[in-house]
Coordinates of C-alpha atoms in Angstrom, one line a residue:
M1279 CA -9.6 5.2 -12.9
A1280 CA -8.7 8.8 -12.9
N1281 CA -6.5 10.9 -14.3
H1282 CA -2.9 10.7 -14.4
R1283 CA -2.7 7.3 -13.6
K1284 CA -4.5 8.5 -10.2
Y1285 CA -6.5 4.8 -8.6
T1286 CA -8.4 4.2 -6.2
T1287 CA -10.6 1.3 -7.4
V1288 CA -8.8 -0.8 -9.7
L1289 CA -10.7 -2.8 -11.3
S1290 CA -9.4 -6.3 -12.7
R1291 CA -8.5 -6.4 -16.7
K1292 CA -8.7 -10.4 -16.2
K1293 CA -9.8 -12.0 -19.5
D1294 CA -12.6 -14.2 -16.0
S1295 CA -15.1 -10.9 -15.8
T1296 CA -16.7 -13.1 -12.8
S1297 CA -13.5 -13.2 -10.9
K1298 CA -13.3 -10.9 -7.7
Y1299 CA -9.9 -9.5 -7.1
V1300 CA -9.6 -7.5 -3.8
A1301 CA -5.8 -5.7 -2.7
L1302 CA -4.5 -4.8 0.6
T1303 CA -2.1 -2.5 1.3
F1304 CA -0.6 -1.6 4.1
D1305 CA 0.9 2.4 4.9
D1306 CA 3.7 3.9 7.6
G1307 CA 5.8 0.7 7.9
P1308 CA 7.8 -1.0 7.9
H1309 CA 7.5 -2.1 11.8
G1310 CA 10.4 -3.4 13.2
T1311 CA 8.6 -6.7 15.3
L1312 CA 4.9 -6.1 13.5
T1313 CA 5.2 -6.0 9.9
P1314 CA 7.3 -9.4 10.1
R1315 CA 4.8 -11.3 11.7
L1316 CA 2.5 -9.9 9.0
I1317 CA 4.3 -11.3 6.6
N1318 CA 4.0 -14.4 8.2
A1319 CA 0.8 -14.8 8.0
L1320 CA 0.5 -13.1 4.6
R1321 CA 3.4 -16.5 3.9
K1322 CA 1.3 -19.2 5.4
K1323 CA -2.3 -17.7 3.5
K1324 CA 0.3 -17.9 0.3
V1325 CA -1.3 -14.3 -0.4
V1326 CA 0.6 -11.1 -1.4
V1327 CA -0.5 -7.3 -0.8
T1328 CA 1.2 -4.1 -1.2
F1329 CA 3.3 -2.4 1.7
F1330 CA 3.8 1.4 1.3
V1331 CA 7.1 1.9 3.2
M1332 CA 8.6 5.6 4.5
G1333 CA 11.3 5.5 3.1
I1334 CA 13.2 6.4 6.8
K1335 CA 11.5 2.8 7.9
A1336 CA 12.9 1.0 5.0
E1337 CA 16.2 2.6 5.8
M1338 CA 16.1 1.2 9.5
H1339 CA 14.4 -2.1 8.4
P1340 CA 15.8 -3.3 5.4
S1341 CA 16.2 -7.0 5.9
I1342 CA 12.3 -6.8 6.5
L1343 CA 11.8 -5.2 3.2
Y1344 CA 14.4 -8.1 1.8
T1345 CA 11.9 -10.9 2.9
A1346 CA 9.0 -8.5 1.8
A1347 CA 9.8 -8.4 -1.2
M1348 CA 11.2 -12.2 -1.4
D1349 CA 8.5 -13.2 -0.8
G1350 CA 5.8 -11.5 -3.9
H1351 CA 4.9 -8.0 -2.1
E1352 CA 5.0 -5.2 -3.7
I1353 CA 7.0 -1.7 -2.0
G1354 CA 5.3 1.4 -2.8
N1355 CA 7.1 5.2 -2.2
H1356 CA 4.8 5.9 1.1
V1357 CA 7.9 8.9 0.9
Y1358 CA 11.0 9.1 3.4
D1359 CA 9.0 10.8 6.6
H1360 CA 5.2 11.3 5.8
P1361 CA 5.2 15.1 5.3
V1362 CA 1.8 17.0 3.5
L1363 CA 3.4 16.9 -0.2
S1364 CA 0.8 19.3 -1.5
K1365 CA 2.4 22.1 0.9
L1366 CA 5.8 21.6 -0.5
S1367 CA 8.2 22.4 -2.9
F1368 CA 8.4 20.4 -6.4
A1369 CA 12.0 20.1 -5.0
E1370 CA 11.4 19.0 -1.8
V1371 CA 8.8 16.2 -2.7
H1372 CA 12.1 15.2 -5.0
D1373 CA 13.9 14.6 -2.1
Q1374 CA 11.5 13.3 -0.1
I1375 CA 10.7 10.3 -2.9
N1376 CA 14.3 9.8 -4.0
R1377 CA 15.4 9.6 -0.8
T1378 CA 12.2 6.0 -0.6
N1379 CA 13.6 4.9 -3.6
H1380 CA 17.5 4.6 -2.5
A1381 CA 16.8 3.2 0.9
I1382 CA 14.4 0.5 -1.1
W1383 CA 16.7 0.4 -3.7
K1384 CA 19.6 -0.8 -0.9
A1385 CA 16.8 -3.0 0.4
T1386 CA 15.2 -4.9 -2.2
N1387 CA 17.5 -4.5 -5.5
S1388 CA 14.4 -2.7 -6.6
T1389 CA 13.0 0.9 -7.8
P1390 CA 9.5 1.6 -6.6
T1391 CA 6.2 2.8 -9.5
I1392 CA 4.0 3.7 -7.6
L1393 CA 3.6 5.8 -4.5
R1394 CA 1.1 6.3 -2.0
P1395 CA 0.8 10.5 -0.7
P1396 CA 0.5 10.3 3.2
Y1397 CA -2.8 11.3 4.4
G1398 CA -3.8 10.7 0.7
N1399 CA -3.0 14.5 0.3
T1400 CA -3.1 15.1 -3.5
N1401 CA -3.9 18.1 -5.5
R1402 CA -3.8 17.8 -10.3
K1403 CA -1.2 19.6 -9.6
L1404 CA 1.1 17.3 -7.5
N1405 CA -0.4 14.0 -9.5
E1406 CA 0.8 15.7 -12.7
Y1407 CA 4.4 15.7 -11.6
L1408 CA 4.9 12.4 -9.9
T1409 CA 3.0 11.1 -12.7
K1410 CA 5.0 12.7 -15.7
I1411 CA 8.5 13.7 -13.7
E1412 CA 8.8 10.8 -10.9
N1413 CA 7.3 8.3 -13.6
L1414 CA 4.6 7.1 -10.2
D1415 CA 1.4 6.2 -10.3
V1416 CA -0.9 8.0 -7.0
I1417 CA -2.4 5.0 -6.0
M1418 CA -5.1 6.0 -3.4
W1419 CA -7.6 3.8 -1.4
S1420 CA -11.4 2.7 -1.9
L1421 CA -11.9 1.2 1.5
D1422 CA -10.5 2.7 4.1
T1423 CA -10.9 0.7 7.9
N1424 CA -9.6 3.9 10.2
D1425 CA -6.9 1.5 11.3
W1426 CA -4.7 4.3 12.7
K1427 CA -7.6 4.9 15.4
R1428 CA -7.1 2.2 17.0
P1429 CA -10.5 0.4 16.8
S1430 CA -10.7 -3.5 17.8
T1431 CA -9.6 -6.2 15.1
A1432 CA -13.6 -7.4 14.9
V1433 CA -14.4 -4.1 13.7
I1434 CA -11.0 -3.3 11.4
V1435 CA -12.5 -7.0 10.2
K1436 CA -15.5 -6.1 9.8
R1437 CA -14.4 -2.5 7.9
A1438 CA -12.4 -4.5 5.6
L1439 CA -15.5 -7.0 4.8
E1440 CA -18.8 -4.9 4.3
K1441 CA -18.4 -3.1 1.3
L1442 CA -15.9 -4.8 -0.3
V1443 CA -16.3 -5.2 -4.4
P1444 CA -14.4 -6.4 -6.7
G1445 CA -11.2 -4.1 -7.9
T1446 CA -11.5 -3.1 -4.4
V1447 CA -7.9 -1.3 -2.4
I1448 CA -7.9 -1.2 1.1
L1449 CA -6.5 0.7 3.3
C1450 CA -4.8 -0.6 6.4
H1451 CA -1.7 -0.3 9.1
D1452 CA 1.3 -2.2 9.8
I1453 CA 2.0 -0.3 12.4
H1454 CA -0.8 -1.5 14.6
P1455 CA -1.7 -4.9 16.6
D1456 CA -5.0 -4.9 16.2
T1457 CA -4.6 -5.0 12.0
I1458 CA -2.0 -7.1 12.1
E1459 CA -4.6 -9.7 14.2
A1460 CA -6.8 -8.9 11.7
V1461 CA -5.5 -10.0 8.0
P1462 CA -5.6 -13.3 8.4
L1463 CA -9.5 -13.1 9.9
I1464 CA -10.1 -10.7 7.0
I1465 CA -8.5 -12.6 4.2
D1466 CA -9.9 -16.2 4.9
E1467 CA -13.5 -14.3 5.3
A1468 CA -12.5 -11.8 1.5
H1469 CA -11.7 -16.4 0.0
K1470 CA -15.8 -17.5 1.4
L1471 CA -17.1 -15.0 -0.6
G1472 CA -15.1 -15.8 -3.9
F1473 CA -12.7 -12.8 -3.5
Q1474 CA -8.7 -13.3 -4.0
F1475 CA -5.6 -11.2 -3.5
L1476 CA -3.6 -9.4 -5.6
T1477 CA -0.8 -6.6 -5.2
V1478 CA -2.3 -3.2 -6.9
S1479 CA 0.3 -3.3 -10.0
Q1480 CA -1.2 -6.7 -10.6
M1481 CA -5.0 -5.4 -10.6
I1482 CA -3.7 -2.6 -12.5
Q1483 CA -2.2 -5.1 -15.0
G1484 CA -4.9 -7.5 -14.4
T1485 CA -2.0 -10.4 -14.8

């Protein structure tokens, strides 16, 4: 864990040191048709994940966020319309966060405690602002499937599994069809390897 509550790999604090916990995370949604498909697949697998949602899309699809939250998934802030935060003033960053928090609150009746900066673009000064002023943990990732490059389902599955270790935070996007197809396969294969899935905050808290 880095300074200013910026997390990449989240090591479980469970008493059972043999437990193997990882987190699936999804950026840039919710998507009007693909995210519901993903939620249904996760429900069948009895797995919870973390969604880092854009405010503009949260406004468009509040019922999808509500369903995700009711299923036990964590909803994180991915700011309003995906700018590079390090290029904005703190006032502009606050506006991006606040508008997104408001959209998530309206949909789920809860406010996020975690944020992932678009493109993973951040710096020490921005992290200090996000944690101390906005009171948000900055969540990065330790394993990138690069699904935004639109590889095949098989490639996404391979990338998600080949370097999987306890505490891994896997980056995916719930806006690509091949990713949605890959997720049940990732879950099944990870289970065979002894891994279990938690939300990011559950891994941080060790609960």
